[in-house]
Short mmCIF file of C-alpha atoms and ligand atoms in Angstrom, two decimals:
data_model
loop_
_atom_site.label_atom_id
_atom_site.label_comp_id
_atom_site.label_asym_id
_atom_site.label_seq_id
_atom_site.Cartn_x
_atom_site.Cartn_y
_atom_site.Cartn_z
CA MET A 14 -4.21 -32.89 -19.85
CA ALA A 15 -3.06 -33.31 -16.28
CA ALA A 16 -5.20 -31.24 -13.83
CA VAL A 17 -3.19 -28.34 -12.37
CA ALA A 18 -2.79 -28.92 -8.66
CA SER A 19 -4.76 -26.51 -6.66
CA ARG A 20 -2.77 -23.97 -4.57
CA ILE A 21 -3.47 -23.01 -1.02
CA ILE A 22 -3.23 -19.46 -0.21
CA LEU A 23 -3.85 -17.87 3.12
CA CYS A 24 -4.65 -14.21 3.51
CA VAL A 25 -4.13 -12.41 6.78
CA ASP A 26 -5.75 -8.95 7.27
CA MET A 27 -5.72 -7.08 10.46
CA ASP A 28 -9.16 -5.97 11.92
CA ALA A 29 -9.43 -2.13 11.92
CA PHE A 30 -5.68 -2.10 12.11
CA PHE A 31 -4.70 1.33 13.14
CA ALA A 32 -7.64 1.57 15.56
CA SER A 33 -6.94 -1.71 17.08
CA VAL A 34 -3.22 -0.86 17.68
CA GLU A 35 -4.37 2.40 19.36
CA GLN A 36 -6.88 0.57 21.43
CA LYS A 37 -4.32 -1.90 22.58
CA THR A 38 -1.69 0.73 23.49
CA ASN A 39 -4.41 3.02 25.26
CA PRO A 40 -6.68 0.75 27.37
CA GLN A 41 -9.00 3.63 27.86
CA LEU A 42 -9.93 3.39 24.18
CA LYS A 43 -10.75 -0.37 24.38
CA GLY A 44 -14.28 -1.09 23.37
CA LYS A 45 -15.01 2.51 22.40
CA PRO A 46 -15.83 4.01 19.08
CA ILE A 47 -12.61 5.53 17.86
CA GLY A 48 -11.48 7.17 14.41
CA VAL A 49 -7.84 7.32 13.50
CA ILE A 50 -6.81 10.47 11.85
CA GLY A 51 -3.48 11.44 10.20
CA SER A 52 -2.79 14.63 12.06
CA ALA A 53 -4.49 17.41 13.87
CA LYS A 54 -4.75 19.13 10.54
CA ARG A 55 -5.55 16.15 8.29
CA THR A 56 -9.12 15.71 9.11
CA VAL A 57 -10.00 12.50 7.22
CA ILE A 58 -10.69 9.18 9.07
CA THR A 59 -8.01 6.60 7.87
CA THR A 60 -9.94 3.85 9.76
CA ALA A 61 -12.50 3.36 12.59
CA SER A 62 -12.90 0.75 15.24
CA TYR A 63 -15.74 -1.74 14.80
CA GLU A 64 -17.50 0.10 17.65
CA ALA A 65 -17.49 3.19 15.49
CA ARG A 66 -18.41 1.18 12.17
CA LYS A 67 -21.54 0.18 13.93
CA TYR A 68 -22.69 3.89 13.61
CA GLY A 69 -21.63 4.14 10.09
CA VAL A 70 -18.24 5.70 10.51
CA LYS A 71 -16.06 4.87 7.26
CA THR A 72 -12.57 5.37 6.02
CA GLY A 73 -12.39 8.57 3.93
CA MET A 74 -15.01 10.41 5.85
CA ASN A 75 -14.01 13.83 7.19
CA ILE A 76 -14.40 14.36 10.96
CA TRP A 77 -17.58 16.42 10.61
CA GLU A 78 -19.35 13.56 8.76
CA ALA A 79 -18.10 11.10 11.15
CA LYS A 80 -19.10 13.04 14.32
CA LYS A 81 -22.53 13.60 12.68
CA VAL A 82 -23.25 9.91 12.49
CA CYS A 83 -21.45 9.07 15.82
CA PRO A 84 -21.21 12.10 18.14
CA GLN A 85 -19.42 10.13 20.88
CA LEU A 86 -16.55 9.17 18.42
CA ILE A 87 -13.04 9.67 19.96
CA LEU A 88 -10.53 10.99 17.51
CA VAL A 89 -6.83 9.61 17.68
CA ILE A 90 -3.91 10.99 15.78
CA GLY A 91 -2.31 7.90 14.22
CA ASN A 92 1.39 6.96 14.91
CA ASN A 93 2.92 5.40 11.78
CA GLU A 94 5.87 3.97 13.51
CA LYS A 95 3.70 1.85 15.67
CA TYR A 96 1.98 0.40 12.77
CA THR A 97 4.93 -0.19 10.65
CA HIS A 98 6.82 -1.78 13.51
CA THR A 99 3.86 -4.23 14.07
CA CYS A 100 3.95 -4.98 10.33
CA ARG A 101 7.73 -5.87 10.40
CA GLU A 102 7.21 -8.10 13.43
CA LEU A 103 4.29 -10.00 11.87
CA SER A 104 6.72 -11.41 9.13
CA GLU A 105 8.35 -13.39 11.88
CA ILE A 106 5.04 -15.15 12.55
CA TYR A 107 4.42 -15.93 8.92
CA SER A 108 7.87 -17.16 8.23
CA GLN A 109 7.38 -20.05 10.67
CA PHE A 110 4.72 -21.53 8.27
CA THR A 111 6.17 -20.98 4.73
CA PRO A 112 9.16 -19.12 3.21
CA ASP A 113 6.58 -18.09 0.51
CA PHE A 114 4.74 -14.94 1.96
CA GLU A 115 4.24 -11.62 0.63
CA ILE A 116 3.67 -8.66 2.91
CA TYR A 117 1.16 -6.98 0.53
CA SER A 118 0.33 -3.76 2.51
CA VAL A 119 0.70 -2.53 6.00
CA ASP A 120 -1.86 -4.91 7.30
CA GLU A 121 -2.33 -7.53 4.74
CA ALA A 122 -0.15 -10.60 3.91
CA PHE A 123 -0.53 -13.57 1.60
CA LEU A 124 1.14 -16.92 2.51
CA ASP A 125 1.53 -19.73 -0.02
CA LEU A 126 0.91 -22.91 2.01
CA THR A 127 0.57 -25.42 -0.98
CA THR A 128 3.73 -27.36 -0.02
CA THR A 129 3.87 -26.72 3.93
CA HIS A 130 0.47 -26.88 5.26
CA HIS A 131 0.64 -30.60 5.96
CA LEU A 132 3.59 -30.04 8.21
CA PHE A 133 1.29 -28.01 10.53
CA GLY A 134 -1.96 -29.80 10.58
CA GLY A 135 -3.51 -28.21 7.46
CA PRO A 136 -4.48 -24.63 6.47
CA GLU A 137 -7.10 -24.06 9.01
CA SER A 138 -4.98 -25.04 11.96
CA ILE A 139 -2.26 -22.68 10.65
CA GLY A 140 -4.88 -19.97 10.37
CA LYS A 141 -6.05 -20.52 13.92
CA SER A 142 -2.42 -20.63 15.18
CA ILE A 143 -1.60 -17.25 13.34
CA LYS A 144 -4.66 -15.54 14.89
CA GLN A 145 -3.85 -16.78 18.38
CA THR A 146 -0.22 -15.61 18.05
CA ILE A 147 -1.20 -12.24 16.89
CA GLN A 148 -3.54 -11.88 19.71
CA ASN A 149 -1.05 -13.09 22.23
CA ILE A 150 1.75 -10.79 21.05
CA PHE A 151 0.03 -7.82 19.88
CA GLY A 152 -3.40 -8.12 21.51
CA ILE A 153 -5.17 -7.36 18.23
CA ASN A 154 -7.52 -9.20 16.03
CA CYS A 155 -7.26 -10.28 12.46
CA THR A 156 -9.16 -12.22 10.00
CA VAL A 157 -7.68 -15.16 8.02
CA GLY A 158 -9.18 -16.08 4.60
CA ILE A 159 -8.05 -19.41 2.78
CA GLY A 160 -8.54 -19.99 -0.91
CA PRO A 161 -7.10 -21.53 -4.06
CA ASN A 162 -5.48 -18.20 -5.17
CA ILE A 163 -4.93 -14.81 -3.66
CA LEU A 164 -8.26 -13.39 -5.11
CA LEU A 165 -10.43 -15.91 -3.30
CA ALA A 166 -8.20 -15.76 -0.19
CA LYS A 167 -8.71 -12.16 -0.02
CA LEU A 168 -12.39 -12.54 -0.61
CA ALA A 169 -12.65 -15.15 2.15
CA SER A 170 -10.94 -12.74 4.58
CA ASP A 171 -13.41 -9.99 3.65
CA LEU A 172 -16.32 -12.38 4.00
CA GLY A 173 -15.01 -13.55 7.37
CA LYS A 174 -14.54 -10.22 8.97
CA PRO A 175 -14.12 -9.34 11.67
CA ASP A 176 -12.02 -11.87 13.86
CA GLY A 177 -12.92 -14.59 11.41
CA LEU A 178 -11.50 -17.60 9.75
CA GLN A 179 -13.01 -18.53 6.36
CA TRP A 180 -11.93 -21.14 3.74
CA ILE A 181 -13.34 -21.04 0.20
CA LYS A 182 -12.40 -24.58 -1.16
CA PRO A 183 -12.32 -25.22 -4.92
CA GLU A 184 -15.66 -26.88 -4.86
CA ASP A 185 -17.16 -23.87 -3.04
CA VAL A 186 -15.97 -21.21 -5.52
CA GLU A 187 -19.03 -21.49 -7.83
CA SER A 188 -21.69 -21.20 -5.15
CA THR A 189 -19.74 -18.47 -3.44
CA LEU A 190 -19.50 -16.18 -6.41
CA LYS A 191 -22.93 -16.85 -7.92
CA ASP A 192 -24.85 -14.01 -6.28
CA LEU A 193 -21.87 -12.00 -5.09
CA PRO A 194 -21.94 -8.40 -6.11
CA VAL A 195 -19.05 -7.74 -8.40
CA ASN A 196 -17.63 -4.77 -6.19
CA GLU A 197 -16.98 -7.18 -3.40
CA LEU A 198 -14.34 -8.83 -5.44
CA TRP A 199 -10.68 -7.40 -4.69
CA GLY A 200 -9.74 -5.19 -7.57
CA ILE A 201 -13.17 -4.24 -8.88
CA GLY A 202 -13.67 -0.73 -7.75
CA SER A 203 -16.93 1.25 -7.71
CA LYS A 204 -16.38 2.84 -11.09
CA ILE A 205 -15.89 -0.53 -12.97
CA ALA A 206 -18.88 -1.91 -10.92
CA GLU A 207 -21.14 0.98 -12.06
CA LYS A 208 -19.97 0.43 -15.74
CA LEU A 209 -20.66 -3.29 -15.44
CA ALA A 210 -24.20 -2.59 -14.02
CA LEU A 211 -25.09 -0.40 -17.23
CA LEU A 212 -24.26 -3.59 -18.98
CA GLY A 213 -26.58 -5.58 -16.79
CA ILE A 214 -23.88 -7.33 -14.97
CA ARG A 215 -24.20 -7.22 -11.14
CA THR A 216 -22.97 -10.41 -9.78
CA CYS A 217 -19.59 -12.35 -10.15
CA GLY A 218 -21.71 -15.18 -11.64
CA GLU A 219 -23.05 -12.99 -14.28
CA LEU A 220 -19.58 -11.59 -14.94
CA GLY A 221 -18.06 -15.03 -15.35
CA ARG A 222 -20.89 -16.00 -17.86
CA ALA A 223 -20.49 -12.99 -19.89
CA PRO A 224 -19.09 -13.59 -23.35
CA SER A 225 -15.36 -12.70 -23.71
CA GLY A 226 -15.80 -10.83 -26.83
CA PHE A 227 -18.51 -8.64 -25.28
CA LEU A 228 -16.22 -7.74 -22.32
CA ARG A 229 -13.25 -7.14 -24.53
CA ASN A 230 -15.25 -4.91 -26.63
CA LYS A 231 -16.36 -2.77 -23.61
CA PHE A 232 -13.11 -2.97 -21.58
CA GLY A 233 -10.38 -3.66 -23.86
CA ILE A 234 -7.81 -6.38 -22.58
CA TYR A 235 -8.98 -5.82 -19.10
CA GLY A 236 -12.22 -7.35 -20.26
CA GLU A 237 -10.57 -10.88 -20.20
CA ALA A 238 -9.20 -10.26 -16.65
CA LEU A 239 -12.72 -9.27 -15.50
CA LYS A 240 -14.35 -12.41 -16.74
CA ALA A 241 -11.56 -14.50 -15.16
CA MET A 242 -12.10 -12.67 -11.72
CA GLY A 243 -15.90 -13.36 -12.08
CA MET A 244 -15.06 -17.01 -12.43
CA GLY A 245 -12.70 -16.79 -9.31
CA ILE A 246 -9.57 -17.39 -11.40
CA CYS A 247 -6.28 -15.63 -10.53
CA ASN A 248 -2.79 -16.80 -11.45
CA ARG A 249 -0.79 -14.13 -9.70
CA PRO A 250 1.98 -15.86 -7.72
CA ILE A 251 2.93 -14.65 -4.23
CA GLN A 252 5.73 -12.15 -4.50
CA THR A 253 8.20 -12.96 -1.78
CA GLU A 254 10.42 -10.21 -0.57
CA PRO A 255 13.76 -10.40 -2.42
CA GLU A 256 16.86 -10.76 -0.22
CA ASP A 257 18.12 -7.40 -1.72
CA ALA A 258 15.77 -4.47 -2.05
CA LYS A 259 13.89 -4.33 -5.30
CA SER A 260 12.90 -0.70 -4.91
CA ILE A 261 13.42 2.14 -2.66
CA GLY A 262 10.27 4.24 -2.23
CA HIS A 263 8.70 6.77 -0.08
CA SER A 264 5.13 8.20 -0.07
CA MET A 265 3.19 10.47 1.91
CA THR A 266 -0.42 11.62 2.35
CA LEU A 267 -0.43 15.28 1.97
CA PRO A 268 -1.60 17.62 4.74
CA LYS A 269 -4.29 18.92 2.34
CA ASP A 270 -5.38 17.79 -1.13
CA ILE A 271 -3.52 19.73 -3.81
CA TRP A 272 -3.71 20.40 -7.54
CA GLU A 273 -1.38 23.11 -8.46
CA ARG A 274 1.93 22.34 -9.93
CA LYS A 275 3.83 24.83 -7.64
CA GLU A 276 2.31 23.02 -4.57
CA ILE A 277 3.16 19.53 -5.75
CA GLU A 278 6.85 20.20 -6.62
CA PRO A 279 8.28 20.80 -3.16
CA TYR A 280 6.71 17.58 -2.08
CA LEU A 281 8.30 15.62 -4.97
CA LEU A 282 11.65 17.22 -4.13
CA MET A 283 11.35 16.04 -0.52
CA LEU A 284 10.37 12.49 -1.50
CA SER A 285 13.22 12.43 -4.11
CA GLU A 286 15.48 13.56 -1.39
CA LYS A 287 14.23 10.77 0.86
CA VAL A 288 14.70 8.18 -1.94
CA GLY A 289 18.07 9.47 -2.91
CA ARG A 290 19.37 9.66 0.71
CA ARG A 291 18.26 6.10 1.52
CA ALA A 292 19.81 4.81 -1.71
CA ARG A 293 23.16 6.48 -0.86
CA ARG A 294 23.03 5.29 2.68
CA HIS A 295 22.66 1.62 1.49
CA GLY A 296 24.96 2.03 -1.50
CA TYR A 297 22.30 1.51 -4.12
CA MET A 298 21.87 3.25 -7.52
CA GLY A 299 18.80 2.84 -9.71
CA ARG A 300 17.72 3.51 -13.26
CA THR A 301 13.92 3.43 -13.11
CA VAL A 302 12.05 6.39 -11.35
CA ALA A 303 8.39 6.08 -10.65
CA LEU A 304 5.81 8.59 -9.49
CA VAL A 305 2.87 7.37 -7.55
CA ILE A 306 -0.21 9.57 -7.44
CA ARG A 307 -3.44 8.95 -5.34
CA TYR A 308 -6.44 11.16 -5.98
CA THR A 309 -8.93 12.32 -3.49
CA ASP A 310 -11.12 9.44 -4.35
CA PHE A 311 -8.33 6.99 -3.58
CA GLU A 312 -7.75 5.92 -7.07
CA THR A 313 -4.15 5.23 -7.34
CA PHE A 314 -1.71 4.85 -10.05
CA SER A 315 2.02 4.93 -10.93
CA LYS A 316 4.03 6.03 -13.99
CA GLN A 317 7.56 5.27 -14.55
CA GLY A 318 10.56 6.39 -16.79
CA MET A 319 14.15 5.55 -17.07
CA VAL A 320 17.16 7.85 -16.30
CA LEU A 321 20.05 7.74 -18.59
CA ASP A 322 22.59 6.14 -16.08
CA PHE A 323 22.20 4.55 -12.56
CA THR A 324 21.87 7.12 -10.02
CA ASP A 325 21.45 7.89 -6.34
CA ASP A 326 21.32 11.76 -6.97
CA THR A 327 18.32 13.48 -5.46
CA HIS A 328 18.26 16.11 -8.28
CA VAL A 329 18.38 13.50 -11.19
CA ILE A 330 15.59 11.52 -9.47
CA TYR A 331 13.53 14.82 -8.90
CA GLU A 332 14.03 15.95 -12.53
CA LYS A 333 12.90 12.64 -13.91
CA VAL A 334 9.77 12.79 -11.63
CA LEU A 335 8.95 16.24 -13.03
CA LYS A 336 9.29 14.86 -16.50
CA ILE A 337 6.85 12.07 -15.64
CA LEU A 338 4.50 14.61 -14.03
CA ASP A 339 4.72 16.65 -17.27
CA GLY A 340 3.06 13.52 -19.17
CA ILE A 341 0.07 13.26 -16.62
CA LYS A 342 -3.08 15.09 -17.14
CA LEU A 343 -4.45 15.46 -13.60
CA LYS A 344 -7.95 14.67 -13.35
CA ASP A 345 -8.63 15.51 -9.69
CA LYS A 346 -6.91 16.91 -6.72
CA ILE A 347 -3.98 14.75 -5.12
CA ARG A 348 -4.05 13.24 -1.60
CA LEU A 349 -1.03 10.96 -1.76
CA LEU A 350 2.31 11.32 -3.71
CA GLY A 351 5.09 8.69 -3.75
CA VAL A 352 8.50 8.48 -5.60
CA SER A 353 10.51 5.21 -5.91
CA LEU A 354 13.71 4.07 -7.49
CA SER A 355 14.06 0.61 -8.90
CA THR A 356 16.11 -1.44 -11.18
CA LEU A 357 18.86 -1.36 -8.58
CA ILE A 358 22.58 -2.09 -8.46
CA CYS A 359 24.40 -2.18 -5.27
CA ASP A 360 27.78 -0.68 -5.53
CA PRO A 361 28.63 1.41 -2.43
CA ASN A 362 32.21 2.25 -3.75
CA GLN A 363 31.39 3.59 -7.15
CA ILE A 364 33.23 6.90 -8.06
CA PRO A 365 31.90 8.78 -11.06
CA LEU A 366 34.29 9.39 -13.99
CA ILE A 367 33.08 12.88 -14.72
CA GLU A 368 34.33 15.77 -12.70
CA GLU A 369 30.99 17.42 -12.43
CA GLU A 370 29.35 14.33 -11.01
CA ARG A 371 32.21 14.01 -8.49
CA LYS A 372 31.70 17.40 -7.20
CA ARG A 373 27.86 16.64 -6.83
CA ASN A 374 28.73 13.55 -4.91
CA SER A 375 30.80 15.44 -2.44
CA LEU A 376 28.02 17.97 -2.14
CA LEU A 377 25.47 15.20 -1.33
CA GLN A 378 27.88 13.42 0.94
CA ALA A 379 28.31 16.61 2.89
CA MET A 380 24.56 17.11 3.04
CA ASP A 381 23.90 13.66 4.16
CA TYR A 382 26.66 14.12 6.80
CA VAL A 383 24.99 17.06 8.23
CA ASN A 384 21.53 15.52 8.07
CA ASP A 385 22.60 12.27 9.62
CA LYS A 386 24.20 14.27 12.47
CA TYR A 387 21.61 16.98 12.91
CA GLY A 388 18.29 15.45 11.77
CA GLU A 389 16.63 14.94 8.45
CA PHE A 390 16.15 17.95 6.16
CA LYS A 391 18.25 20.28 8.55
CA LEU A 392 20.33 21.17 5.28
CA THR A 393 18.11 21.10 2.12
CA TRP A 394 17.03 22.82 -0.84
CA GLY A 395 15.15 26.30 -0.92
CA SER A 396 12.06 25.08 -2.66
CA TYR A 397 11.51 22.36 0.08
CA ILE A 398 11.36 24.94 2.79
CA MET A 399 8.35 26.54 1.08
CA GLN A 400 6.13 23.54 1.69
CA GLU A 401 3.74 22.95 4.73
CA LYS A 402 5.16 20.47 6.99
CA ASP A 403 3.20 17.58 8.31
CA ALA A 404 4.06 14.08 9.34
CA GLY A 405 1.50 12.80 6.99
CA VAL A 406 -0.34 9.44 7.37
CA ILE A 407 1.22 6.29 6.29
CA SER A 408 0.28 5.00 2.84
CA PRO A 409 -1.79 1.90 2.78
CA SER A 410 0.80 0.77 0.22
CA TRP A 411 3.56 0.95 2.71
CA LYS A 412 5.97 -2.06 2.63
CA PRO A 413 9.05 -2.87 4.68
CA SER A 414 10.96 -2.71 1.35
CA GLY A 415 9.28 0.45 0.07
CA VAL A 416 6.27 1.51 -1.76
CA LYS A 417 4.49 -1.51 -3.06
CA SER A 418 4.18 -1.62 -6.73
CA VAL A 419 0.85 -0.19 -8.01
CA GLN A 420 -0.86 -0.42 -11.30
CA VAL A 421 1.21 1.10 -13.94
CA LYS A 422 -0.71 3.05 -16.55
P1 TTP B 518 -7.67 -1.84 5.68
O1 TTP B 518 -7.24 -3.40 5.84
O2 TTP B 518 -8.35 -1.46 4.37
O3 TTP B 518 -8.76 -1.56 6.81
P2 TTP B 518 -8.78 -1.85 8.48
O4 TTP B 518 -7.61 -2.78 8.74
O5 TTP B 518 -8.74 -0.74 9.03
O6 TTP B 518 -10.10 -2.48 8.72
P3 TTP B 518 -10.68 -4.03 8.16
O7 TTP B 518 -10.95 -4.74 9.38
O8 TTP B 518 -11.76 -3.65 7.26
O9 TTP B 518 -9.48 -4.66 7.44
O10 TTP B 518 -6.51 -0.93 5.89
C1 TTP B 518 -5.50 -1.03 6.82
C2 TTP B 518 -4.99 0.24 7.47
O11 TTP B 518 -4.47 1.03 6.53
C3 TTP B 518 -6.19 1.00 8.08
O12 TTP B 518 -6.13 0.51 9.54
C4 TTP B 518 -5.77 2.31 8.06
C5 TTP B 518 -4.96 2.47 6.79
N1 TTP B 518 -5.64 3.11 5.60
C6 TTP B 518 -5.26 4.36 5.15
O13 TTP B 518 -4.48 5.01 5.87
N2 TTP B 518 -5.95 4.90 4.04
C7 TTP B 518 -6.88 4.14 3.44
O14 TTP B 518 -7.38 4.66 2.42
C8 TTP B 518 -7.24 2.69 3.84
C9 TTP B 518 -8.15 1.95 3.06
C10 TTP B 518 -6.49 2.29 4.90
MG1 MG B 519 -7.45 -4.70 7.75
#
């Protein structure tokens, strides 16, 4: 059998992204321990500068915990627009080296350099060039990881942090993974790691050597994937951005963690309206509606369902989202909610055949007109008004094209 040619994947991950952007825009913060928070009310650290990390300040800590370990910590309210703007601009840099790149999240990207690296002096030279260009243009550092697949490229960037450039070549995979704790691998969270530890598996080397049957028995079909991860195998291709939107999504971190259905619903209506409005503005209609939930412990999942016909109607989206929510047994409080519409068709001039729908369309058009002219949510539904307003912090799953797809359960 012919050997499969190894791919060359490069991962770029900004260092302390939100904090670095804030330090760059306000030179007084440079070199200081800072923590970025979502708003004056939302008191959780979204990220901390490396100066603050030295004291043990971590993402997810509340400000009291953070101030306790680092009393001189400076808190900065984040500005999503700055971060998303930077993220969009970064695509320009990546596209100079390959057309096959994926903006994975607001600060991570994967570039498939398999067929283009020789044109630019090799992967390391591209990595150096990207780091330098980002520093020159945005004044922030990033770490570059290179590997034969996205799992190892991501691992290389984690190992190289901060401001590093690390390459895990195919011949180094085994030695790199041998003694590496499993939870350092991208995709193995603390819960799986704990479960594995109970089975006596602590390192990737041990995971890779564990018998398939044993892992399947304990983790179902995910057992096979775990074993492959332990061996450093990952076949997921780079998912390049489509020319046309694949999905339209909005998500928000809530001003406070919530649990009650009556608290959740107004947010879902607001998110459905944002999605519906964006779809109408760009002439898209979709059939698949997804609800994204992130619990307080950051575990995130999405569940989706189909509506009967292609739609861009806020209420059709909202009702579907509520149906999806009906089928979920919440296990914890929620910190982030997201709604998205996919399976899209683009038909800006479609006129519904049913009179009732035509009336709804006119109503939505009128609302959009008022809101376009006087600002978002000036004209809206009663239940939305009941909810606590907050700009929210950006979801790490933010993408220029909408919410990134998350694991569907
Ligand atoms: P990360 O890349 O996880 O973290 P980072 O860039 O701050 O630090 P590192 O040097 O370790 O890569 O996340 C990117 C940004 O996303 C981060 O700056 C803040 C934001 N974020 C959240 O808002 N919530 C979260 O739960 C996480 C993990 C990140
Ligand atoms: Mg980062």
